[in-house]
Short mmCIF file of C-alpha atoms in Angstrom, two decimals:
data_model
loop_
_atom_site.label_atom_id
_atom_site.label_comp_id
_atom_site.label_asym_id
_atom_site.label_seq_id
_atom_site.Cartn_x
_atom_site.Cartn_y
_atom_site.Cartn_z
CA UNK C 1 -28.93 27.02 9.55
CA UNK C 2 -32.15 24.76 10.16
CA UNK C 3 -32.15 22.08 11.93
CA UNK C 4 -31.51 18.73 10.74
CA UNK C 5 -32.75 15.76 13.29
CA UNK C 6 -33.53 12.56 10.30
CA UNK C 7 -30.69 11.39 7.95
CA UNK C 8 -33.59 12.28 5.56
CA UNK C 9 -32.55 16.17 6.34
CA UNK C 10 -29.11 15.21 6.02
CA UNK C 11 -28.68 13.05 3.37
CA UNK C 12 -28.64 14.53 -0.81
CA UNK C 13 -28.52 11.50 -2.45
CA UNK C 14 -31.79 9.95 0.15
CA UNK C 15 -34.58 10.44 -3.10
CA UNK C 16 -32.56 7.91 -5.30
CA UNK C 17 -32.35 5.12 -2.75
CA UNK C 18 -35.45 2.34 -2.43
CA UNK C 19 -37.47 2.38 -0.11
CA UNK C 20 -36.05 -0.76 1.39
CA UNK C 21 -33.20 0.43 1.93
CA UNK C 22 -34.44 3.97 3.99
CA UNK C 23 -35.84 1.16 6.13
CA UNK C 24 -33.06 -0.44 6.30
CA UNK C 25 -31.30 2.43 7.16
CA UNK C 26 -33.72 3.83 9.66
CA UNK C 27 -34.03 0.68 11.09
CA UNK C 28 -30.69 0.02 12.18
CA UNK C 29 -28.99 3.60 12.39
CA UNK C 30 -28.63 4.56 16.25
CA UNK C 31 -28.77 8.29 18.06
CA UNK C 32 -25.94 9.05 20.77
CA UNK C 33 -25.90 11.53 22.53
CA UNK C 34 -22.30 12.78 24.05
CA UNK C 35 -22.39 14.58 27.30
CA UNK C 36 -18.57 15.02 27.59
CA UNK C 37 -15.76 14.32 24.81
CA UNK C 38 -15.16 10.82 23.78
CA UNK C 39 -13.20 9.50 20.99
CA UNK C 40 -15.20 7.64 19.07
CA UNK C 41 -11.89 6.82 15.94
CA UNK C 42 -9.04 5.56 17.37
CA UNK C 43 -6.74 5.80 13.87
CA UNK C 44 -6.86 1.98 11.95
CA UNK C 45 -9.36 0.65 14.94
CA UNK C 46 -12.39 2.00 14.21
CA UNK C 47 -15.22 1.71 11.97
CA UNK C 48 -18.13 2.24 13.69
CA UNK C 49 -20.66 3.91 10.30
CA UNK C 50 -21.61 6.98 8.95
CA UNK C 51 -21.88 9.53 11.22
CA UNK C 52 -24.41 12.46 11.37
CA UNK C 53 -23.58 15.13 12.87
CA UNK C 54 -27.18 16.24 15.53
CA UNK C 55 -26.02 18.98 17.08
CA UNK C 56 -22.24 19.64 18.42
CA UNK C 57 -19.65 18.36 16.92
CA UNK C 58 -16.38 15.98 15.70
CA UNK C 59 -13.36 16.76 15.05
CA UNK C 60 -10.96 14.63 13.14
CA UNK C 61 -7.67 15.16 13.41
CA UNK C 62 -3.71 13.40 13.14
CA UNK C 63 -1.92 11.42 16.09
CA UNK C 64 1.96 12.06 16.06
CA UNK C 65 4.02 9.69 17.48
CA UNK C 66 4.86 11.48 20.68
CA UNK C 67 1.61 12.44 20.97
CA UNK C 68 0.94 15.81 18.86
CA UNK C 69 -1.73 16.29 17.59
CA UNK C 70 -3.20 18.21 14.04
CA UNK C 71 -7.49 19.48 14.44
CA UNK C 72 -7.26 18.70 10.11
CA UNK C 73 -11.18 19.58 10.23
CA UNK C 74 -14.46 19.87 12.34
CA UNK C 75 -17.96 18.33 11.64
CA UNK C 76 -20.52 21.01 11.89
CA UNK C 77 -24.00 20.33 13.37
CA UNK C 78 -25.67 19.51 9.83
CA UNK C 79 -22.65 17.68 8.10
CA UNK C 80 -21.98 13.98 8.39
CA UNK C 81 -18.32 11.67 8.31
CA UNK C 82 -17.03 9.29 6.29
CA UNK C 83 -13.93 8.76 8.19
CA UNK C 84 -15.96 7.07 10.88
CA UNK C 85 -17.01 4.07 7.59
CA UNK C 86 -12.82 4.42 6.41
CA UNK C 87 -12.50 0.59 6.63
CA UNK C 88 -15.35 1.09 3.41
CA UNK C 89 -13.40 3.45 1.04
CA UNK C 90 -10.45 0.82 -0.02
CA UNK C 91 -8.32 4.19 -1.24
CA UNK C 92 -7.63 4.33 2.21
CA UNK C 93 -5.17 4.33 3.42
CA UNK C 94 -4.32 6.52 5.54
CA UNK C 95 -5.25 6.90 9.86
CA UNK C 96 -6.71 9.79 11.81
CA UNK C 97 -9.00 10.48 14.92
CA UNK C 98 -12.43 11.15 15.99
CA UNK C 99 -13.78 12.92 19.10
CA UNK C 100 -16.91 13.84 19.69
CA UNK C 101 -17.34 17.34 21.69
CA UNK C 102 -19.35 18.00 24.24
CA UNK C 103 -23.27 18.15 24.11
CA UNK C 104 -23.07 16.45 21.15
CA UNK C 105 -25.71 14.14 19.18
CA UNK C 106 -25.20 12.22 16.83
CA UNK C 107 -27.22 9.22 14.87
CA UNK C 108 -25.16 6.72 13.52
CA UNK C 109 -25.65 4.02 10.16
CA UNK C 110 -24.00 0.72 10.74
CA UNK C 111 -20.63 0.50 8.61
CA UNK C 112 -22.44 -2.95 7.94
CA UNK C 113 -25.76 -1.70 6.48
CA UNK C 114 -23.60 0.79 4.41
CA UNK C 115 -20.99 -1.57 2.90
CA UNK C 116 -24.81 -3.84 2.27
CA UNK C 117 -25.86 -0.28 0.40
CA UNK C 118 -22.62 0.40 -1.32
CA UNK C 119 -23.37 -2.86 -3.08
CA UNK C 120 -26.80 -2.64 -4.82
CA UNK C 121 -26.80 1.78 -5.16
CA UNK C 122 -23.38 3.64 -6.70
CA UNK C 123 -25.68 6.97 -5.63
CA UNK C 124 -24.77 5.87 -1.96
CA UNK C 125 -21.07 4.94 -2.26
CA UNK C 126 -20.15 8.35 -5.55
CA UNK C 127 -21.89 10.67 -2.39
CA UNK C 128 -19.14 9.12 0.31
CA UNK C 129 -16.93 9.33 -1.85
CA UNK C 130 -17.63 13.24 -3.75
CA UNK C 131 -17.81 13.83 0.93
CA UNK C 132 -14.38 12.43 0.91
CA UNK C 133 -13.21 15.23 -1.59
CA UNK C 134 -15.16 17.55 0.32
CA UNK C 135 -12.39 16.84 3.05
CA UNK C 136 -9.33 16.70 0.69
CA UNK C 137 -9.99 20.08 -0.24
CA UNK C 138 -10.07 20.91 3.87
CA UNK C 139 -6.90 19.46 4.55
CA UNK C 140 -4.86 20.79 1.92
CA UNK C 141 -6.03 24.45 2.58
CA UNK C 142 -4.69 22.99 6.25
CA UNK C 143 -1.11 21.95 5.03
CA UNK C 144 -0.93 25.35 2.31
CA UNK C 145 -1.53 27.22 5.65
CA UNK C 146 0.80 24.81 7.63
CA UNK C 147 3.79 24.83 4.97
CA UNK C 148 4.34 27.42 3.07
CA UNK C 149 2.18 30.60 3.96
CA UNK C 150 2.51 30.70 7.60
CA UNK C 151 -0.60 33.29 7.78
CA UNK C 152 -1.75 31.30 11.06
CA UNK C 153 1.73 32.65 12.25
CA UNK C 154 1.36 36.21 10.64
CA UNK C 155 -2.25 36.49 12.05
CA UNK C 156 -0.81 35.52 15.87
CA UNK C 157 1.39 37.29 15.81
CA UNK C 158 -0.68 40.69 14.44
CA UNK C 159 -3.58 40.07 17.46
CA UNK C 160 -1.33 39.36 19.79
CA UNK C 161 0.50 42.51 18.38
CA UNK C 162 -2.35 44.73 19.67
CA UNK C 163 -1.77 44.70 23.52
CA UNK C 164 -5.23 44.88 24.09
CA UNK C 165 -7.57 41.70 24.89
CA UNK C 166 -10.38 43.98 22.67
CA UNK C 167 -9.32 44.30 19.17
CA UNK C 168 -11.89 46.47 17.21
CA UNK C 169 -10.89 44.93 13.53
CA UNK C 170 -12.55 44.17 10.46
CA UNK C 171 -11.27 41.28 8.88
CA UNK C 172 -10.55 43.38 5.83
CA UNK C 173 -8.55 45.70 8.21
CA UNK C 174 -6.61 42.54 8.80
CA UNK C 175 -5.96 41.74 5.31
CA UNK C 176 -4.91 44.88 4.50
CA UNK C 177 -1.91 45.21 7.18
CA UNK C 178 -0.67 41.86 6.34
CA UNK C 179 -1.39 41.75 1.70
CA UNK C 180 -2.89 38.77 2.13
CA UNK C 181 -6.78 37.91 1.43
CA UNK C 182 -10.06 39.06 3.37
CA UNK C 183 -11.07 35.38 3.27
CA UNK C 184 -8.22 34.42 4.08
CA UNK C 185 -7.96 36.05 7.21
CA UNK C 186 -11.81 35.56 7.86
CA UNK C 187 -10.66 31.29 7.48
CA UNK C 188 -8.02 31.65 9.47
CA UNK C 189 -9.69 33.11 12.34
CA UNK C 190 -12.45 31.12 12.40
CA UNK C 191 -9.76 28.61 13.11
CA UNK C 192 -8.45 30.52 16.40
CA UNK C 193 -12.15 30.93 17.09
CA UNK C 194 -12.49 27.14 16.96
CA UNK C 195 -9.81 26.12 19.01
CA UNK C 196 -10.91 28.78 21.38
CA UNK C 197 -8.19 30.66 21.12
CA UNK C 198 -10.61 34.33 20.18
CA UNK C 199 -14.41 34.97 20.05
CA UNK C 200 -15.52 36.52 17.06
CA UNK C 201 -18.10 39.14 17.32
CA UNK C 202 -19.35 41.90 14.79
CA UNK C 203 -16.07 44.72 14.39
CA UNK C 204 -14.26 42.85 17.56
CA UNK C 205 -12.40 40.19 18.16
CA UNK C 206 -11.54 38.89 21.54
CA UNK C 207 -8.86 37.00 23.59
CA UNK C 208 -9.44 33.92 25.28
CA UNK C 209 -5.80 32.75 24.92
CA UNK C 210 -3.60 34.94 24.37
CA UNK C 211 -0.73 32.48 25.93
CA UNK C 212 -0.91 30.21 23.04
CA UNK C 213 -1.76 32.93 20.35
CA UNK C 214 2.14 33.41 21.45
CA UNK C 215 2.89 30.78 20.60
CA UNK C 216 1.82 30.50 17.50
CA UNK C 217 3.66 33.73 16.63
CA UNK C 218 6.64 32.65 17.44
CA UNK S 1 3.70 -3.58 -14.90
CA UNK S 2 2.49 -4.16 -18.99
CA UNK S 3 2.72 -1.66 -21.52
CA UNK S 4 -0.19 1.05 -21.81
CA UNK S 5 -1.20 2.31 -24.84
CA UNK S 6 -5.17 3.46 -25.46
CA UNK S 7 -7.31 4.75 -22.85
CA UNK S 8 -9.16 0.94 -23.39
CA UNK S 9 -6.15 -0.37 -21.28
CA UNK S 10 -6.18 1.65 -18.55
CA UNK S 11 -9.54 2.77 -17.29
CA UNK S 12 -11.28 0.50 -15.02
CA UNK S 13 -14.77 1.14 -15.47
CA UNK S 14 -14.70 0.79 -19.97
CA UNK S 15 -16.82 -1.75 -20.25
CA UNK S 16 -19.74 0.09 -18.27
CA UNK S 17 -19.49 2.52 -21.25
CA UNK S 18 -21.55 2.53 -24.01
CA UNK S 19 -20.02 1.78 -27.52
CA UNK S 20 -21.14 5.56 -27.85
CA UNK S 21 -19.28 6.78 -24.98
CA UNK S 22 -16.23 4.21 -25.86
CA UNK S 23 -15.93 5.82 -29.77
CA UNK S 24 -16.46 9.39 -28.90
CA UNK S 25 -13.71 8.84 -26.00
CA UNK S 26 -11.53 7.72 -28.88
CA UNK S 27 -12.19 10.41 -31.63
CA UNK S 28 -11.26 12.83 -29.45
CA UNK S 29 -8.91 11.89 -26.86
CA UNK S 30 -5.17 13.43 -27.88
CA UNK S 31 -1.74 11.51 -27.66
CA UNK S 32 0.88 13.95 -27.30
CA UNK S 33 5.12 13.52 -26.86
CA UNK S 34 6.89 15.67 -24.52
CA UNK S 35 11.08 15.45 -24.74
CA UNK S 36 11.26 18.67 -22.55
CA UNK S 37 9.63 19.07 -19.39
CA UNK S 38 6.80 21.23 -19.14
CA UNK S 39 3.93 22.34 -17.07
CA UNK S 40 0.33 21.61 -18.26
CA UNK S 41 -2.13 22.28 -15.56
CA UNK S 42 -0.64 26.31 -13.67
CA UNK S 43 -2.40 26.48 -10.36
CA UNK S 44 -6.14 26.99 -11.08
CA UNK S 45 -5.57 28.48 -14.81
CA UNK S 46 -5.80 25.16 -16.84
CA UNK S 47 -8.22 21.82 -17.16
CA UNK S 48 -7.21 19.53 -19.90
CA UNK S 49 -8.73 17.03 -18.73
CA UNK S 50 -7.89 13.68 -17.69
CA UNK S 51 -4.80 12.64 -18.52
CA UNK S 52 -3.50 9.21 -19.14
CA UNK S 53 0.19 8.68 -18.93
CA UNK S 54 2.02 5.79 -21.26
CA UNK S 55 5.38 6.78 -20.74
CA UNK S 56 7.15 8.31 -19.04
CA UNK S 57 5.75 10.37 -15.56
CA UNK S 58 4.25 13.74 -14.61
CA UNK S 59 5.37 15.35 -10.79
CA UNK S 60 2.43 17.26 -9.15
CA UNK S 61 2.60 20.01 -6.90
CA UNK S 62 1.82 23.13 -4.54
CA UNK S 63 3.55 25.95 -5.34
CA UNK S 64 4.01 28.81 -2.22
CA UNK S 65 4.05 32.30 -2.35
CA UNK S 66 7.30 32.46 -2.75
CA UNK S 67 7.89 29.90 -5.57
CA UNK S 68 8.73 27.24 -3.54
CA UNK S 69 7.73 23.39 -4.16
CA UNK S 70 6.43 20.82 -2.75
CA UNK S 71 5.69 17.77 -4.16
CA UNK S 72 1.95 15.84 -3.48
CA UNK S 73 3.00 12.60 -6.04
CA UNK S 74 3.82 10.91 -8.66
CA UNK S 75 1.13 10.08 -11.78
CA UNK S 76 3.34 7.31 -12.77
CA UNK S 77 3.48 5.48 -16.37
CA UNK S 78 0.38 3.13 -16.61
CA UNK S 79 -1.19 6.19 -14.30
CA UNK S 80 -3.93 8.40 -15.22
CA UNK S 81 -4.77 11.69 -13.67
CA UNK S 82 -7.68 13.50 -12.65
CA UNK S 83 -6.14 17.07 -11.45
CA UNK S 84 -5.27 17.57 -14.69
CA UNK S 85 -8.97 17.94 -14.54
CA UNK S 86 -10.05 19.68 -11.64
CA UNK S 87 -12.58 21.59 -12.58
CA UNK S 88 -15.25 18.48 -13.52
CA UNK S 89 -14.67 17.95 -9.51
CA UNK S 90 -16.69 20.68 -7.51
CA UNK S 91 -15.52 19.51 -4.42
CA UNK S 92 -11.94 20.38 -5.05
CA UNK S 93 -10.49 23.68 -4.03
CA UNK S 94 -7.26 24.02 -4.13
CA UNK S 95 -4.60 24.80 -6.45
CA UNK S 96 -2.57 22.13 -7.31
CA UNK S 97 0.43 21.99 -10.02
CA UNK S 98 1.62 19.36 -12.57
CA UNK S 99 4.74 19.01 -14.76
CA UNK S 100 5.73 16.75 -17.33
CA UNK S 101 9.02 15.17 -17.00
CA UNK S 102 11.12 14.84 -19.39
CA UNK S 103 10.22 11.79 -22.36
CA UNK S 104 7.10 11.33 -21.89
CA UNK S 105 4.13 10.09 -23.97
CA UNK S 106 0.61 11.24 -22.52
CA UNK S 107 -3.35 11.04 -23.74
CA UNK S 108 -5.34 13.47 -22.40
CA UNK S 109 -8.98 13.50 -22.58
CA UNK S 110 -10.38 16.52 -22.98
CA UNK S 111 -12.16 18.29 -19.81
CA UNK S 112 -16.77 19.42 -22.48
CA UNK S 113 -16.42 15.40 -23.30
CA UNK S 114 -15.82 14.12 -20.03
CA UNK S 115 -18.13 16.53 -18.48
CA UNK S 116 -20.54 15.18 -21.18
CA UNK S 117 -19.55 11.53 -19.90
CA UNK S 118 -20.41 12.24 -16.55
CA UNK S 119 -24.00 14.05 -17.07
CA UNK S 120 -24.77 10.66 -18.22
CA UNK S 121 -22.65 8.01 -16.89
CA UNK S 122 -22.08 8.02 -12.95
CA UNK S 123 -19.83 5.14 -13.11
CA UNK S 124 -17.44 7.00 -14.96
CA UNK S 125 -17.99 10.03 -12.76
CA UNK S 126 -17.27 7.22 -9.22
CA UNK S 127 -13.96 5.82 -10.62
CA UNK S 128 -12.83 9.66 -11.20
CA UNK S 129 -13.85 10.14 -7.23
CA UNK S 130 -12.09 6.91 -6.35
CA UNK S 131 -8.86 7.76 -8.10
CA UNK S 132 -8.97 10.97 -6.33
CA UNK S 133 -9.45 9.30 -3.24
CA UNK S 134 -5.89 7.48 -3.55
CA UNK S 135 -4.36 11.02 -4.08
CA UNK S 136 -5.90 11.36 -0.94
CA UNK S 137 -4.00 9.11 0.79
CA UNK S 138 -0.61 10.04 -0.72
CA UNK S 139 -1.17 13.82 0.41
CA UNK S 140 -2.26 12.22 3.64
CA UNK S 141 1.51 10.31 3.73
CA UNK S 142 3.69 12.98 2.70
CA UNK S 143 1.70 15.35 5.52
CA UNK S 144 2.14 13.07 7.81
CA UNK S 145 6.09 12.94 7.11
CA UNK S 146 6.67 16.45 6.54
CA UNK S 147 4.93 17.06 10.13
CA UNK S 148 4.78 15.24 12.43
CA UNK S 149 7.09 11.63 11.78
CA UNK S 150 10.43 14.09 10.55
CA UNK S 151 11.23 10.32 8.83
CA UNK S 152 12.98 11.83 5.75
CA UNK S 153 15.08 13.98 8.07
CA UNK S 154 16.16 10.87 10.28
CA UNK S 155 16.69 8.73 6.88
CA UNK S 156 18.66 11.42 5.24
CA UNK S 157 20.72 12.04 8.54
CA UNK S 158 21.88 8.14 8.57
CA UNK S 159 22.50 7.92 4.98
CA UNK S 160 25.35 10.66 4.83
CA UNK S 161 26.26 9.26 7.88
CA UNK S 162 27.76 6.31 6.47
CA UNK S 163 30.13 8.16 4.80
CA UNK S 164 30.20 6.53 1.82
CA UNK S 165 28.79 6.78 -1.62
CA UNK S 166 27.96 3.33 -1.93
CA UNK S 167 26.01 1.55 1.77
CA UNK S 168 25.54 -1.50 1.50
CA UNK S 169 22.26 -2.32 3.55
CA UNK S 170 18.95 -3.65 3.00
CA UNK S 171 16.10 -1.66 4.09
CA UNK S 172 15.00 -4.56 7.75
CA UNK S 173 18.34 -3.13 8.41
CA UNK S 174 17.69 1.34 8.52
CA UNK S 175 14.31 0.23 9.64
CA UNK S 176 15.99 -1.24 12.33
CA UNK S 177 18.48 1.39 13.19
CA UNK S 178 15.88 3.88 12.94
CA UNK S 179 13.45 1.47 15.10
CA UNK S 180 10.74 2.39 12.57
CA UNK S 181 9.56 -0.07 9.98
CA UNK S 182 10.92 -1.92 7.20
CA UNK S 183 7.45 0.09 4.24
CA UNK S 184 8.53 2.73 5.73
CA UNK S 185 12.60 2.37 5.10
CA UNK S 186 11.39 1.77 1.55
CA UNK S 187 8.75 4.38 0.87
CA UNK S 188 11.12 7.10 2.15
CA UNK S 189 14.11 5.11 0.18
CA UNK S 190 12.21 5.13 -2.83
CA UNK S 191 10.90 8.90 -2.56
CA UNK S 192 14.76 9.86 -3.05
CA UNK S 193 15.59 7.85 -5.60
CA UNK S 194 12.48 9.77 -7.32
CA UNK S 195 13.80 13.17 -6.76
CA UNK S 196 17.41 11.43 -7.84
CA UNK S 197 19.35 12.21 -4.90
CA UNK S 198 19.84 8.60 -4.42
CA UNK S 199 20.09 4.99 -7.01
CA UNK S 200 18.11 2.00 -5.07
CA UNK S 201 20.04 -1.56 -6.58
CA UNK S 202 19.72 -4.98 -5.38
CA UNK S 203 21.66 -5.09 -1.22
CA UNK S 204 22.24 -1.08 -2.19
CA UNK S 205 22.86 2.39 -1.85
CA UNK S 206 23.95 5.09 -3.67
CA UNK S 207 24.39 7.98 -2.86
CA UNK S 208 23.95 10.77 -5.98
CA UNK S 209 23.45 13.52 -4.39
CA UNK S 210 25.08 14.44 -1.50
CA UNK S 211 24.38 18.01 -0.56
CA UNK S 212 20.98 17.51 -0.81
CA UNK S 213 20.41 15.19 1.67
CA UNK S 214 22.79 17.01 4.22
CA UNK S 215 20.34 19.40 3.94
CA UNK S 216 17.53 16.71 4.01
CA UNK S 217 19.04 15.93 7.67
CA UNK S 218 19.32 19.09 9.16
#
């Protein structure tokens, strides 16, 4: 992915904004660097604005009453987040939590500015709802994995059963073994890698957190 | 809810459509009556169009590989469904299934017509994405119940423990008992009623499917 350093680089409807709207965004946007992990949205209690990830990434998750976390998806470098401005999306009635990961840089357009722009520019509002629809797909994917296919369990079990921390295997080979599609395996492995349980490299998988994989496999 | 018999009654952006667009919709919309249950969307394989429920209701659900169903939400009389036109929403990458329930009447605007209108009318596209955002909230609610709170289990357990099929109780009293909010209980009871496990009437709850409630409670 090419480097994206300004909002202009990120934003699919930048060209639909007037010059006035563009300068309002540029003059109010806040650039921030995080060395350590930080929670920037705690349930209903924050509505910072639209956050663009220039470097590093953000994690969006749910939290149970007992404090159990469930990762819904990541906002990777080069992508942007509308959940940090969910107060502007009146159809959203659920709480999510957002952590900025260590070594992350963001640009935030404050919620009240986005709100003002949305009033007059339906293209901007529209692109926010489309981003939300993308996340809906991500969440449905997670839900299907968790509720139905237990593919996480099956892949984790397969990995820990190999009795080595450096497994020479292709994604297709695992897929054949577990009677599922290569895409499903690749996505699951990416999830495990995101969660730092494994490291993916060409032609092999390195297990870095066998305990957690074992937990998942049971 | 007042009776809604034409698309005009339903559609939040009807006034934003040109006369030409309005007549295109009116001339192509298809009215249908269903006496029996019928699946109108089977995973990825159908993209009928935007469906308006004039009478009865539709059920939107997921299906596991083993055939297990999970109800995501209902499209009640007076509401409308964009998942039956999900081919027009390119951000949607998941499969849902839609059943029309017995004694239901619908009006469908075919997908290719909606697609043509969306090209020229961003208000129409925008309202479809907003409806999608509403459903996202519904799905997140279901997910939270299922994954975290197990409130379904706790409410079901409380109901079957009462040792009578006609329980005189208010929603607030159950909420106090289970140490949760009245709104949560009301929503859960509505879900049980939708699933025909109980009937709700003023000041009492009538159990109509004790076996299924017992299953859930365990």
